[in-house]
CSV table of C-alpha atoms in Angstrom, one decimal:
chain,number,residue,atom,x,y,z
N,1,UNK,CA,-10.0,-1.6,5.3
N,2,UNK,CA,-8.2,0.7,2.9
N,3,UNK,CA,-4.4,0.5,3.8
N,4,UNK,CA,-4.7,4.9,4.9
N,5,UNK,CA,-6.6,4.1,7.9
N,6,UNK,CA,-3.8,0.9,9.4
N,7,UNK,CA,-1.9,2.1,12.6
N,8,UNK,CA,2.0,2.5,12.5
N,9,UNK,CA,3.6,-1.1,12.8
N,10,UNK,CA,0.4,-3.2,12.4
N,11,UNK,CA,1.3,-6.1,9.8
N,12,UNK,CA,-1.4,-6.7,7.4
N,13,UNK,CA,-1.9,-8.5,4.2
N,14,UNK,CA,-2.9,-7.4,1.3
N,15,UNK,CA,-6.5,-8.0,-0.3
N,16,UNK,CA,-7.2,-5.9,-3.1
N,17,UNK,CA,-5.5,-3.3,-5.1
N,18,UNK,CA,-8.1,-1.5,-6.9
N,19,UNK,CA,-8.2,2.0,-8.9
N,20,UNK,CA,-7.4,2.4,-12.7
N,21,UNK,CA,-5.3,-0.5,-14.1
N,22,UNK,CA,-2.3,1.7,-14.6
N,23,UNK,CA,-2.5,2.6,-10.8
N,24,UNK,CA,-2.7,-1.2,-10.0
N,25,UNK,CA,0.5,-1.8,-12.5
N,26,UNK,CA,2.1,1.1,-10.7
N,27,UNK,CA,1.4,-0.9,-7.4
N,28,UNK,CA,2.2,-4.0,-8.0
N,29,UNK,CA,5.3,-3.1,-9.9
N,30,UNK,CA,6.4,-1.2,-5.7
N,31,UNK,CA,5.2,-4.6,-4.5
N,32,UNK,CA,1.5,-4.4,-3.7
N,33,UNK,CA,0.4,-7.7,-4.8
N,34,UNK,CA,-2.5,-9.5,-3.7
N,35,UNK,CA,-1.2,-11.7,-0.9
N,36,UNK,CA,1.7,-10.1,0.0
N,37,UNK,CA,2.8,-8.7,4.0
N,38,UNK,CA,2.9,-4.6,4.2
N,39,UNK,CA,3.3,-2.8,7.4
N,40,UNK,CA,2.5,0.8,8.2
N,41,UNK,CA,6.2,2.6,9.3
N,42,UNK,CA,5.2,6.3,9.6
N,43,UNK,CA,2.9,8.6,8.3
N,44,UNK,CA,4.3,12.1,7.8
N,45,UNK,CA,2.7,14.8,6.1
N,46,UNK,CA,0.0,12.9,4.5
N,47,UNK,CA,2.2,10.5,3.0
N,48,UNK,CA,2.9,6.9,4.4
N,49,UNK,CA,6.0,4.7,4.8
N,50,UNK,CA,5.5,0.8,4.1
N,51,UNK,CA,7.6,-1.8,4.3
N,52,UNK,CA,6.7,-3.7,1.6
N,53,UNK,CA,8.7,-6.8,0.1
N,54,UNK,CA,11.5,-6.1,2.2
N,55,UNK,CA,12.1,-2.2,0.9
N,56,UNK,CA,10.2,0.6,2.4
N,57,UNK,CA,8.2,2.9,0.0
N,58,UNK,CA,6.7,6.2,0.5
N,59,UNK,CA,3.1,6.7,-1.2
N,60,UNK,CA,0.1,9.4,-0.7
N,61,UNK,CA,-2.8,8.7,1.3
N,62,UNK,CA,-4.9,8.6,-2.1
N,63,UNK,CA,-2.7,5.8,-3.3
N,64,UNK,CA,-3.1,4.1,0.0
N,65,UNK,CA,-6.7,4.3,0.3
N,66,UNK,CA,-6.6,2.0,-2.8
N,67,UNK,CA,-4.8,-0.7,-0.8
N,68,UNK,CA,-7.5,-2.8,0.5
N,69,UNK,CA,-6.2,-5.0,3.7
């Protein structure tokens, strides 16, 4: 299930990153590894807040949606 569609405060891990490989560099470098614990804070205005290797980070729902939990 694509990381866009995981309730507010529902700790997942991650399965696959996918899109172009400079989108999955761009991830990974945030902190989206394969593996790792992310957690839905908000979404606000189509944009989501994770906590992701203990920092949050805001991304779009199209980045999101290529976040495979």
């Amino acid at each position: 299930m694509p990381l866009s569609m995981i309730p507010a405060g529902e700790r997942n891990v991650i399965k696959k990153v996918g899109g172009r490989e400079e989108t999955r560099r761009f991830l990974e470098n945030l902190g989206f590894v394969v593996g790792g614990a992310v957690t839905v804070v908000a979404e606000t205005g189509g944009n989501l807040i994770v906590n992701v290797k203990d920092s949050r980070v805001a991304i779009g729902k199209d980045m999101a949606g290529r976040i495979m939990v």
